[in-house]
Structures are given as C-alpha cells and as structure tokens.
Short mmCIF file of N, CA and C in Angstrom, two decimals:
data_model
loop_
_atom_site.label_atom_id
_atom_site.label_comp_id
_atom_site.label_asym_id
_atom_site.label_seq_id
_atom_site.Cartn_x
_atom_site.Cartn_y
_atom_site.Cartn_z
N MET K 1 6.17 -11.02 -1.91
CA MET K 1 5.34 -11.04 -3.09
C MET K 1 5.86 -12.02 -4.13
N ASN K 2 7.11 -12.43 -4.04
CA ASN K 2 7.68 -13.36 -5.00
C ASN K 2 6.99 -14.71 -4.98
N GLU K 3 6.44 -15.10 -3.82
CA GLU K 3 5.77 -16.39 -3.75
C GLU K 3 4.55 -16.47 -4.66
N PHE K 4 3.99 -15.32 -5.06
CA PHE K 4 2.86 -15.34 -5.97
C PHE K 4 3.30 -15.56 -7.42
N ASN K 5 4.59 -15.50 -7.66
CA ASN K 5 5.11 -15.78 -8.99
C ASN K 5 5.59 -17.21 -9.11
N ASN K 6 5.50 -17.97 -8.05
CA ASN K 6 5.98 -19.34 -8.00
C ASN K 6 4.87 -20.28 -8.45
N SER K 7 5.19 -21.22 -9.34
CA SER K 7 4.18 -22.15 -9.84
C SER K 7 4.25 -23.51 -9.16
N HIS K 8 5.03 -23.64 -8.09
CA HIS K 8 5.11 -24.89 -7.34
C HIS K 8 3.74 -25.18 -6.73
N PRO K 9 3.30 -26.45 -6.73
CA PRO K 9 1.96 -26.78 -6.20
C PRO K 9 1.70 -26.26 -4.78
N ILE K 10 2.68 -26.32 -3.91
CA ILE K 10 2.49 -25.82 -2.55
C ILE K 10 2.29 -24.31 -2.57
N ALA K 11 3.07 -23.63 -3.39
CA ALA K 11 2.93 -22.17 -3.49
C ALA K 11 1.57 -21.80 -4.05
N LEU K 12 1.09 -22.56 -5.03
CA LEU K 12 -0.23 -22.30 -5.60
C LEU K 12 -1.32 -22.49 -4.56
N LEU K 13 -1.19 -23.53 -3.75
CA LEU K 13 -2.16 -23.77 -2.68
C LEU K 13 -2.12 -22.63 -1.67
N ASP K 14 -0.93 -22.19 -1.30
CA ASP K 14 -0.81 -21.08 -0.37
C ASP K 14 -1.42 -19.81 -0.95
N GLN K 15 -1.25 -19.60 -2.24
CA GLN K 15 -1.85 -18.43 -2.89
C GLN K 15 -3.37 -18.49 -2.77
N SER K 16 -3.93 -19.66 -3.02
CA SER K 16 -5.38 -19.82 -2.91
C SER K 16 -5.86 -19.54 -1.50
N VAL K 17 -5.13 -20.03 -0.52
CA VAL K 17 -5.49 -19.81 0.88
C VAL K 17 -5.46 -18.32 1.20
N GLN K 18 -4.42 -17.63 0.77
CA GLN K 18 -4.29 -16.20 1.06
C GLN K 18 -5.40 -15.39 0.39
N ILE K 19 -5.71 -15.73 -0.84
CA ILE K 19 -6.79 -15.03 -1.55
C ILE K 19 -8.13 -15.29 -0.87
N TYR K 20 -8.38 -16.54 -0.48
CA TYR K 20 -9.62 -16.89 0.20
C TYR K 20 -9.74 -16.13 1.53
N LYS K 21 -8.65 -16.08 2.29
CA LYS K 21 -8.67 -15.34 3.55
C LYS K 21 -8.98 -13.87 3.32
N PHE K 22 -8.39 -13.30 2.29
CA PHE K 22 -8.63 -11.89 1.97
C PHE K 22 -10.10 -11.66 1.62
N ILE K 23 -10.66 -12.54 0.79
CA ILE K 23 -12.07 -12.41 0.41
C ILE K 23 -12.97 -12.54 1.63
N MET K 24 -12.67 -13.49 2.50
CA MET K 24 -13.49 -13.67 3.70
C MET K 24 -13.39 -12.45 4.62
N LEU K 25 -12.23 -11.86 4.73
CA LEU K 25 -12.09 -10.65 5.54
C LEU K 25 -12.90 -9.50 4.96
N LEU K 26 -12.87 -9.37 3.64
CA LEU K 26 -13.68 -8.33 3.00
C LEU K 26 -15.16 -8.56 3.26
N LYS K 27 -15.59 -9.80 3.10
CA LYS K 27 -17.00 -10.13 3.32
C LYS K 27 -17.39 -9.91 4.78
N GLN K 28 -16.54 -10.36 5.68
CA GLN K 28 -16.82 -10.18 7.11
C GLN K 28 -16.90 -8.70 7.46
N ASN K 29 -15.99 -7.92 6.95
CA ASN K 29 -15.99 -6.48 7.21
C ASN K 29 -17.28 -5.85 6.68
N ASN K 30 -17.70 -6.25 5.51
CA ASN K 30 -18.93 -5.72 4.92
C ASN K 30 -20.13 -6.08 5.79
N LEU K 31 -20.21 -7.31 6.25
CA LEU K 31 -21.35 -7.73 7.06
C LEU K 31 -21.35 -7.04 8.42
N LEU K 32 -20.18 -6.88 9.01
CA LEU K 32 -20.12 -6.26 10.33
C LEU K 32 -20.44 -4.77 10.26
N ASN K 33 -20.12 -4.14 9.15
CA ASN K 33 -20.35 -2.70 9.02
C ASN K 33 -21.71 -2.37 8.43
N ASN K 34 -22.41 -3.34 7.92
CA ASN K 34 -23.70 -3.10 7.28
C ASN K 34 -24.79 -3.67 8.17
N HIS K 35 -25.49 -2.83 8.87
CA HIS K 35 -26.50 -3.28 9.85
C HIS K 35 -27.84 -3.61 9.22
N ARG K 36 -27.92 -3.60 7.91
CA ARG K 36 -29.18 -3.96 7.25
C ARG K 36 -29.43 -5.46 7.30
N TYR K 37 -28.42 -6.25 7.56
CA TYR K 37 -28.58 -7.70 7.58
C TYR K 37 -29.29 -8.13 8.86
N GLN K 38 -30.46 -8.66 8.71
CA GLN K 38 -31.22 -9.12 9.87
C GLN K 38 -30.67 -10.44 10.40
N ASP K 39 -29.95 -11.15 9.57
CA ASP K 39 -29.44 -12.47 9.95
C ASP K 39 -28.02 -12.41 10.50
N SER K 40 -27.56 -11.26 10.94
CA SER K 40 -26.18 -11.15 11.40
C SER K 40 -25.90 -12.03 12.61
N ALA K 41 -26.92 -12.38 13.37
CA ALA K 41 -26.73 -13.29 14.50
C ALA K 41 -26.30 -14.67 14.01
N ILE K 42 -26.64 -14.99 12.78
CA ILE K 42 -26.22 -16.26 12.18
C ILE K 42 -24.95 -16.06 11.36
N THR K 43 -24.93 -15.05 10.51
CA THR K 43 -23.82 -14.91 9.57
C THR K 43 -22.50 -14.53 10.24
N THR K 44 -22.53 -13.68 11.23
CA THR K 44 -21.28 -13.24 11.85
C THR K 44 -20.53 -14.40 12.50
N PRO K 45 -21.17 -15.23 13.34
CA PRO K 45 -20.44 -16.36 13.91
C PRO K 45 -19.96 -17.36 12.85
N ILE K 46 -20.76 -17.54 11.81
CA ILE K 46 -20.36 -18.46 10.74
C ILE K 46 -19.13 -17.93 10.02
N LEU K 47 -19.13 -16.65 9.69
CA LEU K 47 -17.97 -16.07 9.01
C LEU K 47 -16.72 -16.15 9.87
N LYS K 48 -16.86 -15.89 11.15
CA LYS K 48 -15.71 -15.99 12.05
C LYS K 48 -15.20 -17.42 12.12
N TYR K 49 -16.13 -18.38 12.20
CA TYR K 49 -15.74 -19.79 12.27
C TYR K 49 -15.00 -20.20 10.99
N ILE K 50 -15.55 -19.82 9.85
CA ILE K 50 -14.92 -20.16 8.57
C ILE K 50 -13.53 -19.53 8.48
N ALA K 51 -13.41 -18.29 8.88
CA ALA K 51 -12.11 -17.61 8.83
C ALA K 51 -11.07 -18.31 9.70
N ASN K 52 -11.51 -18.86 10.83
CA ASN K 52 -10.58 -19.52 11.75
C ASN K 52 -10.36 -21.00 11.44
N HIS K 53 -11.26 -21.61 10.66
CA HIS K 53 -11.18 -23.05 10.41
C HIS K 53 -11.22 -23.39 8.92
N TYR K 54 -10.82 -22.45 8.06
CA TYR K 54 -10.95 -22.66 6.62
C TYR K 54 -10.16 -23.86 6.12
N ALA K 55 -9.11 -24.27 6.82
CA ALA K 55 -8.28 -25.39 6.37
C ALA K 55 -8.86 -26.74 6.79
N GLU K 56 -9.92 -26.73 7.57
CA GLU K 56 -10.54 -27.96 8.07
C GLU K 56 -11.84 -28.22 7.32
N PRO K 57 -12.29 -29.48 7.32
CA PRO K 57 -13.63 -29.73 6.75
C PRO K 57 -14.68 -29.02 7.60
N ILE K 58 -15.60 -28.32 6.95
CA ILE K 58 -16.65 -27.58 7.65
C ILE K 58 -17.99 -28.13 7.20
N SER K 59 -18.80 -28.52 8.17
CA SER K 59 -20.12 -29.08 7.85
C SER K 59 -21.22 -28.16 8.37
N ASN K 60 -22.41 -28.37 7.88
CA ASN K 60 -23.56 -27.62 8.38
C ASN K 60 -23.78 -27.89 9.86
N GLU K 61 -23.49 -29.11 10.28
CA GLU K 61 -23.68 -29.46 11.69
C GLU K 61 -22.73 -28.67 12.59
N LYS K 62 -21.47 -28.50 12.15
CA LYS K 62 -20.53 -27.71 12.93
C LYS K 62 -20.98 -26.26 13.01
N LEU K 63 -21.48 -25.74 11.90
CA LEU K 63 -21.94 -24.35 11.89
C LEU K 63 -23.18 -24.18 12.75
N ALA K 64 -24.03 -25.21 12.80
CA ALA K 64 -25.21 -25.15 13.65
C ALA K 64 -24.81 -25.06 15.12
N LYS K 65 -23.75 -25.77 15.50
CA LYS K 65 -23.28 -25.70 16.88
C LYS K 65 -22.73 -24.31 17.20
N VAL K 66 -22.08 -23.70 16.22
CA VAL K 66 -21.51 -22.36 16.42
C VAL K 66 -22.60 -21.32 16.63
N THR K 67 -23.69 -21.43 15.89
CA THR K 67 -24.75 -20.42 15.95
C THR K 67 -25.87 -20.77 16.92
N SER K 68 -25.95 -22.01 17.32
CA SER K 68 -27.05 -22.52 18.15
C SER K 68 -28.39 -22.51 17.42
N TYR K 69 -28.33 -22.46 16.09
CA TYR K 69 -29.53 -22.58 15.26
C TYR K 69 -29.48 -23.92 14.55
N SER K 70 -30.63 -24.43 14.17
CA SER K 70 -30.66 -25.70 13.45
C SER K 70 -30.11 -25.53 12.04
N VAL K 71 -29.69 -26.64 11.46
CA VAL K 71 -29.19 -26.62 10.08
C VAL K 71 -30.28 -26.10 9.15
N THR K 72 -31.51 -26.55 9.36
CA THR K 72 -32.63 -26.12 8.52
C THR K 72 -32.85 -24.62 8.62
N TYR K 73 -32.80 -24.08 9.81
CA TYR K 73 -33.03 -22.64 9.99
C TYR K 73 -31.92 -21.82 9.34
N GLN K 74 -30.69 -22.28 9.46
CA GLN K 74 -29.55 -21.57 8.88
C GLN K 74 -29.63 -21.50 7.36
N ASN K 75 -30.13 -22.55 6.75
CA ASN K 75 -30.19 -22.59 5.29
C ASN K 75 -31.35 -21.77 4.83
#
C-alpha cells in the first residue's frame, strides 16, 4: 500500500493502472451478473478485451474483430 503514497511519475502511472483495472473488474462483474443487458454478446467480449489489453492502443476496429460485429453496429 505504500506505493500509493509515492508521488514518483512511474508510481502515479501504476496507481492509475490499478484503479482502472479495479473499475473495469467492477463493471465487468456488474454486466456479467445483470442479465437485463441485451447487448451482453457485445459488451462482455469488449470488457474482457479491454481488461486484457488496457495498456495497448485499442481501436473500434480491434473491438469489432473481437465481437464479430461491425463498428457501426457496436456503436
């Protein structure tokens, strides 16, 4: 927990990454447990892809390949 008290630029970046991962896990958990979402066939693979590739550039085209839906349909 001491690394969250560090103001070094690398530590700050790591803090952001950890917080983002936590938020994405919360969101993913909510979507997976809430069956009211009709678009889960799109959102679930996208959330998993983002969680696994958050450090890389992510484009709509990459997400379209993950879901097998067009960019237009996903948006």
